[in-house]
CSV table of C-alpha atoms and ligand atoms in Angstrom, one decimal:
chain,number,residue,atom,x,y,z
A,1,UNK,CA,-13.2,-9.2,-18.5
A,2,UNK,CA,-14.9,-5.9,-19.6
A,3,UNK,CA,-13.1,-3.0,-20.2
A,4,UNK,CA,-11.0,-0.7,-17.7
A,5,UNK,CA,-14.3,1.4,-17.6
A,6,UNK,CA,-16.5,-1.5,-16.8
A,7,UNK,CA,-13.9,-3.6,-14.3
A,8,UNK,CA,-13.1,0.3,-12.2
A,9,UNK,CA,-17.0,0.9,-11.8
A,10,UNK,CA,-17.7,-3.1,-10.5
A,11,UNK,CA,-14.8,-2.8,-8.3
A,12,UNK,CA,-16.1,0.6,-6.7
A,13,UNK,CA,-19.5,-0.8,-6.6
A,14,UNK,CA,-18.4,-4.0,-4.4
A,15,UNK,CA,-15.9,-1.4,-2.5
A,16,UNK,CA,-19.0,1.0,-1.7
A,17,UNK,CA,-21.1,-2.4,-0.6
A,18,UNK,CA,-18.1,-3.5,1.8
A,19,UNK,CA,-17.9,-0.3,3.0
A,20,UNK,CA,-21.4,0.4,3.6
A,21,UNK,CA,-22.2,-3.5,5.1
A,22,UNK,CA,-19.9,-3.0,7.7
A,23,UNK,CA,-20.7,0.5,8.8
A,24,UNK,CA,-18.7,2.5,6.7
A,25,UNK,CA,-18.7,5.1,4.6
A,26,UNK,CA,-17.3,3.9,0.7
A,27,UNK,CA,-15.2,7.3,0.7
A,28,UNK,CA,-13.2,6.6,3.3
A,29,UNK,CA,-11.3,3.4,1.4
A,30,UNK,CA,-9.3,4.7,-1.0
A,31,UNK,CA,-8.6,2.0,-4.7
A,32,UNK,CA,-5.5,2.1,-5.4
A,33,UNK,CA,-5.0,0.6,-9.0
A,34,UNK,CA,-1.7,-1.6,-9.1
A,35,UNK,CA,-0.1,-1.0,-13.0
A,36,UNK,CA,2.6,-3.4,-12.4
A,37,UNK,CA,3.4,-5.3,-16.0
A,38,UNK,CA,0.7,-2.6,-17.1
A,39,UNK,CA,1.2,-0.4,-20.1
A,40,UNK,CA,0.5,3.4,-20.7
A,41,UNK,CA,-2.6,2.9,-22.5
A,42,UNK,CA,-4.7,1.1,-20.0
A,43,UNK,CA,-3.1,3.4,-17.3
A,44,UNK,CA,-4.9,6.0,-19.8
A,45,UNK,CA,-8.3,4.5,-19.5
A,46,UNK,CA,-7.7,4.0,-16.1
A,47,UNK,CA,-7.1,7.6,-15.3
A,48,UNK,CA,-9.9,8.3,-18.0
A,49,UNK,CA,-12.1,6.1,-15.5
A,50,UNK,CA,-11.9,8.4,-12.9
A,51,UNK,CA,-8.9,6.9,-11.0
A,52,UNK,CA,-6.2,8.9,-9.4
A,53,UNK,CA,-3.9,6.8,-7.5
A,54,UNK,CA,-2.1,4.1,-9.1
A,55,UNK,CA,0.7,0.9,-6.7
A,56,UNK,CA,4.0,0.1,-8.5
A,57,UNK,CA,5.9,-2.7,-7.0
A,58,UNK,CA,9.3,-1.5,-8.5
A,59,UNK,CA,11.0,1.1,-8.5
A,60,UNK,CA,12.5,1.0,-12.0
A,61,UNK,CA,9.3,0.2,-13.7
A,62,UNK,CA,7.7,3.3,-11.8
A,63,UNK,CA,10.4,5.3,-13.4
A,64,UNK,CA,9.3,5.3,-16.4
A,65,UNK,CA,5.5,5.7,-16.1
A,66,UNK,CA,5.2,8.5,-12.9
A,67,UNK,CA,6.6,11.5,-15.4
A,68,UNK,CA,4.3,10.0,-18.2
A,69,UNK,CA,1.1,10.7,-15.9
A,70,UNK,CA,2.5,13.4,-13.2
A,71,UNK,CA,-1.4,14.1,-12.5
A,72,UNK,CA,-1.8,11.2,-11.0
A,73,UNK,CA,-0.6,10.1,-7.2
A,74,UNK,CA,1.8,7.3,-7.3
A,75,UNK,CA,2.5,4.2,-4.5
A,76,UNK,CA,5.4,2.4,-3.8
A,77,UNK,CA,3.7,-1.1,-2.7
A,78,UNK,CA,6.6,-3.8,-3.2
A,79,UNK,CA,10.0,-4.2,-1.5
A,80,UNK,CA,12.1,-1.4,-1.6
A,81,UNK,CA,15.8,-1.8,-1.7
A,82,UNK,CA,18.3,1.0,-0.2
A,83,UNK,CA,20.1,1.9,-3.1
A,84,UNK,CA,16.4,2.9,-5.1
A,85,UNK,CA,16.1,5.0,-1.9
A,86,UNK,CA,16.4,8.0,-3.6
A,87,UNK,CA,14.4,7.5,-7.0
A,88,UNK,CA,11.7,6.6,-4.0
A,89,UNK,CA,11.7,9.7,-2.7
A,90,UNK,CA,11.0,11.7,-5.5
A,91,UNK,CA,8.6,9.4,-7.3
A,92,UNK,CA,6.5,8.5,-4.5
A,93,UNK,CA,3.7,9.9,-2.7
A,94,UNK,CA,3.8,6.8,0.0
A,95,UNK,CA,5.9,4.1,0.0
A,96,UNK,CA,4.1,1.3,1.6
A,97,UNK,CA,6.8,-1.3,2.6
A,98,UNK,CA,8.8,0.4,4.9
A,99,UNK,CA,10.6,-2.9,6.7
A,100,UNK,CA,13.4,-2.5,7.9
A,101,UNK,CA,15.2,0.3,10.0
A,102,UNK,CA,18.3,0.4,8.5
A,103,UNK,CA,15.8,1.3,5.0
A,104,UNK,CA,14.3,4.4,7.5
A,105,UNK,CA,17.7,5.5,7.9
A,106,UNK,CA,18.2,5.5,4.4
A,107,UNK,CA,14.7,7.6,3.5
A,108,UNK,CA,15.7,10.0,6.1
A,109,UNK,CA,18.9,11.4,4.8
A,110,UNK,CA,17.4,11.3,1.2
A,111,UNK,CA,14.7,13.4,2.4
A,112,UNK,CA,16.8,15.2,4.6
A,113,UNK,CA,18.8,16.0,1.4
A,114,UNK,CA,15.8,16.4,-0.7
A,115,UNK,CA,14.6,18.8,1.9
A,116,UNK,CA,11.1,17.1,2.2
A,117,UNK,CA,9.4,14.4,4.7
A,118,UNK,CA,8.6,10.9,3.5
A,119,UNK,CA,5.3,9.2,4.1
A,120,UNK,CA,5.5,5.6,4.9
A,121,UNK,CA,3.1,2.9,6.4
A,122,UNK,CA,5.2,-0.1,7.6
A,123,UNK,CA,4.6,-3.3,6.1
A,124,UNK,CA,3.9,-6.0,8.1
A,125,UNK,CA,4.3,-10.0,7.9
A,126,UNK,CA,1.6,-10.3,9.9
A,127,UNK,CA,0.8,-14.3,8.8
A,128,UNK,CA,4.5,-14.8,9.1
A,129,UNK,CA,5.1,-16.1,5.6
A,130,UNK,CA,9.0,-17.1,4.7
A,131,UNK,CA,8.4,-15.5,0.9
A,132,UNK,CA,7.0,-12.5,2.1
A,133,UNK,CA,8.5,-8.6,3.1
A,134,UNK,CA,7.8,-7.1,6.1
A,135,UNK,CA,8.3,-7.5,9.9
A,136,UNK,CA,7.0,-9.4,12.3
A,137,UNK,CA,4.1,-8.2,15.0
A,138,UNK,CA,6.4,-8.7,17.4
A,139,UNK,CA,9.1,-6.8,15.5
A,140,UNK,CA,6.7,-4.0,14.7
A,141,UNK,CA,6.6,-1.7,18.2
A,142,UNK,CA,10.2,-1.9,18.4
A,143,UNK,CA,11.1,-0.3,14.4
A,144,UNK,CA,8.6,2.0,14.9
A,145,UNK,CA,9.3,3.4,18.1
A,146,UNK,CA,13.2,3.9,16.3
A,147,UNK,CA,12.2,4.8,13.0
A,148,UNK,CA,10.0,7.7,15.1
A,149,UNK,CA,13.0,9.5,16.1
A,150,UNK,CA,13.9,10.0,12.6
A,151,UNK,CA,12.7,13.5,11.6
A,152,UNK,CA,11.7,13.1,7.5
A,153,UNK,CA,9.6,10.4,8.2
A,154,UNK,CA,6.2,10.3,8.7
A,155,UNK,CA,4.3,6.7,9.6
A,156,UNK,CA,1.1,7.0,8.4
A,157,UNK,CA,-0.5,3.2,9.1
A,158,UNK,CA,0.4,-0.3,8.1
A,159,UNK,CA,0.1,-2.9,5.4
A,160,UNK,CA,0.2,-6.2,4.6
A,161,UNK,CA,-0.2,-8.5,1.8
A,162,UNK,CA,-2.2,-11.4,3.1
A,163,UNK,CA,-1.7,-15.1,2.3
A,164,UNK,CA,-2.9,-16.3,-1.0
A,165,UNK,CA,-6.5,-18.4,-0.7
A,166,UNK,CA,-9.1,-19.6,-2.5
A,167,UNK,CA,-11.6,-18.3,-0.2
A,168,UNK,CA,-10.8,-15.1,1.8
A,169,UNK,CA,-12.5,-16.0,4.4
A,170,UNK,CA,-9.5,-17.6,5.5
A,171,UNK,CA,-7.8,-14.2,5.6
A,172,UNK,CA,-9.7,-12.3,8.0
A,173,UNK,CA,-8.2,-12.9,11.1
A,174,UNK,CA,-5.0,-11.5,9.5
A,175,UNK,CA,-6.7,-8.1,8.7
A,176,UNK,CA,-8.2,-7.8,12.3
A,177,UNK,CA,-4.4,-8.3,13.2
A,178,UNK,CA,-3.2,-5.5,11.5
A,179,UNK,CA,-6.1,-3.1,12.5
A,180,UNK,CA,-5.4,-4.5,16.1
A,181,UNK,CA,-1.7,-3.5,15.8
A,182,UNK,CA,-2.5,-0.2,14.5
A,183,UNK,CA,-4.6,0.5,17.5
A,184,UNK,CA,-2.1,-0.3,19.9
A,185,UNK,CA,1.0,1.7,18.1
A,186,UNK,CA,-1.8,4.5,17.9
A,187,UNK,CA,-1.3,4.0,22.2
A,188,UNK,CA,2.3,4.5,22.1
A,189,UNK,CA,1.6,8.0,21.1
A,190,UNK,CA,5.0,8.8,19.3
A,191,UNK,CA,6.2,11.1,17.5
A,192,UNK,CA,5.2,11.5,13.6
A,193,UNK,CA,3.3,8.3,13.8
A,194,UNK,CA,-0.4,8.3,13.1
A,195,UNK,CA,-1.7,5.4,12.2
A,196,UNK,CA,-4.4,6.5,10.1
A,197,UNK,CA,-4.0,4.1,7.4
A,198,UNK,CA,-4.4,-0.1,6.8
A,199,UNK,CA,-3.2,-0.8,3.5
A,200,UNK,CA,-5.1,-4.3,2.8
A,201,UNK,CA,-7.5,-5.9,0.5
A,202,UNK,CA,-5.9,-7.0,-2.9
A,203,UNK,CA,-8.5,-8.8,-6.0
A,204,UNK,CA,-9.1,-12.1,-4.4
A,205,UNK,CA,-9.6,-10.6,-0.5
A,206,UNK,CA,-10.5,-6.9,-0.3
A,207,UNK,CA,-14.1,-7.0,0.7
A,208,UNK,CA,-13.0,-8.7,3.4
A,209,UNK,CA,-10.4,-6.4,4.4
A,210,UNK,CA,-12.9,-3.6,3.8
A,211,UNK,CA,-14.9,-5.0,6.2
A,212,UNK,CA,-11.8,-5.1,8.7
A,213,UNK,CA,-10.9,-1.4,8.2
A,214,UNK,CA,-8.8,-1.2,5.6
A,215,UNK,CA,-8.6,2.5,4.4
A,216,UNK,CA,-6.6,1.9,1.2
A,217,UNK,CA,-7.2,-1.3,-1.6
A,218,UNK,CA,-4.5,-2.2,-3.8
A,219,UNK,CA,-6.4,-3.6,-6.9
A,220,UNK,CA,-4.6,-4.9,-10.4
A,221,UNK,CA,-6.1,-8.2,-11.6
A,222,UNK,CA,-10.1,-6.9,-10.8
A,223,UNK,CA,-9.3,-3.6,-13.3
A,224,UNK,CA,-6.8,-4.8,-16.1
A,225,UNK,CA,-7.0,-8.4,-16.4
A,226,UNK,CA,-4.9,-10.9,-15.2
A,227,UNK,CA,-1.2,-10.2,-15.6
A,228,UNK,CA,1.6,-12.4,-18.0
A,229,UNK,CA,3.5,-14.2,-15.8
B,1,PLP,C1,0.4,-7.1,-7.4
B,1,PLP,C2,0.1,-6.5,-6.1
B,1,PLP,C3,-1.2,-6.2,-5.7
B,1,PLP,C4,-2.4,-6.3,-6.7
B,1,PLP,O1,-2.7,-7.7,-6.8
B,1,PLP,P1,-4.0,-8.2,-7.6
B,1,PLP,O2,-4.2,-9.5,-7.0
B,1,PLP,O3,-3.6,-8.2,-9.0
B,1,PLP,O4,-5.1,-7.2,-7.3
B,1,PLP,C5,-1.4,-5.6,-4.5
B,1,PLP,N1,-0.4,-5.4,-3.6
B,1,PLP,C6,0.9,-5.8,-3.9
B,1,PLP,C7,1.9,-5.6,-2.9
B,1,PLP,C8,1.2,-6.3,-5.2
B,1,PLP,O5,2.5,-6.7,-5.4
């Protein structure tokens, strides 16, 4: 691996390529660099690199990194349990695994109490994985069309984390899903839900996804090496 310089400027190079291959423009996909297990020093060169939006998957370990670096934007991309609800609100920009309704209900009086609105995209299970969050496509319509009534929250697209594969190839029918399920919520018209972003594409699969729609990467492994288990 080079350094978080080098590994940030390949990555937006094969990002811009994607983009550009499958008629799109490389400023409308947003890299997201995931600091999970990450320390403040990389996050340093990181931000020195030019990047401004970093993915947590925990709420805890967030805590203690967002007020270090409060320039940059900060993501919620792992589970997010009710109780951390609150710490959620205030740390996050977008929390990216909304799954659950009674969660939404949760968000809303935070933010309600908070006196804010909270930007979510709805994570989705869309290969159907027993490990994995999210709902199901067929679950999907139904929590969105409740969680719309809800008057803090905002649904601003979908995301998934897609199957782990040698060759990501593989994985591209579960991209088009989620761009396909994004078009028809778009239909429903509802309330506070635009479905303007596809959170997909992670180090092993996001050309692909680029080249599926996805509007936000969430990259970790490709910029700071790979992570201590
Ligand atoms: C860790 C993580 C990523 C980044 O994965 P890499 O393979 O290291 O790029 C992306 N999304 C989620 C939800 C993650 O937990």
């Amino acid at each position: 691996m080079g350094t978080v310089a080098d590994n940030v400027a390949a990555v937006r190079e094969r990002i811009a390529k994607a983009a550009v291959r499958s008629g799109r423009r490389p400023e409308d996909v947003r890299l997201i660099a995931v600091t999970k297990t990450v320390g403040p020093e990389l996050i340093k060169e990181a931000l020195a690199a030019g990047i401004t939006e970093f993915g947590e998957n925990r709420v805890q370990e967030a805590a203690g990194k967002v007020p270090v670096f409060p320039e940059a934007s900060w993501h919620l991309i792992g589970h997010l349990q009710t109780n951390k609800a609150k710490q959620a609100v205030r740390l996050f920009r977008l929390i990216h695994s909304l799954d659950s309704l009674r969660l939404a209900e949760t968000l809303e009086r935070r933010a309600e109490a908070e006196g804010c609105t909270v930007k979510c995209l709805v994570e989705v299970n869309v290969a159907g994985e027993a490990t994995k969050y999210g709902v199901t496509p067929e679950e999907l319509p139904g929590l969105v069309r409740a969680v719309s009534a809800l008057r803090h929250i905002e649904i601003e697209g979908l995301m998934t984390v897609a199957p782990y594969v040698e060759n990501p190839e593989e994985v591209r029918p579960v991209f088009r899903r989620l761009a396909e399920l994004a078009r028809e919520i778009n239909a429903l018209g509802l309330p506070r839900v635009n479905m303007k972003e596809l959170s997909m594409g992670m180090s092993g699969d996001f050309e692909v996804a680029i080249e599926e729609g996805a509007t936000m990467v969430r990259i970790g492994t490709a910029i700071f090496g790979r992570r201590d288990p």
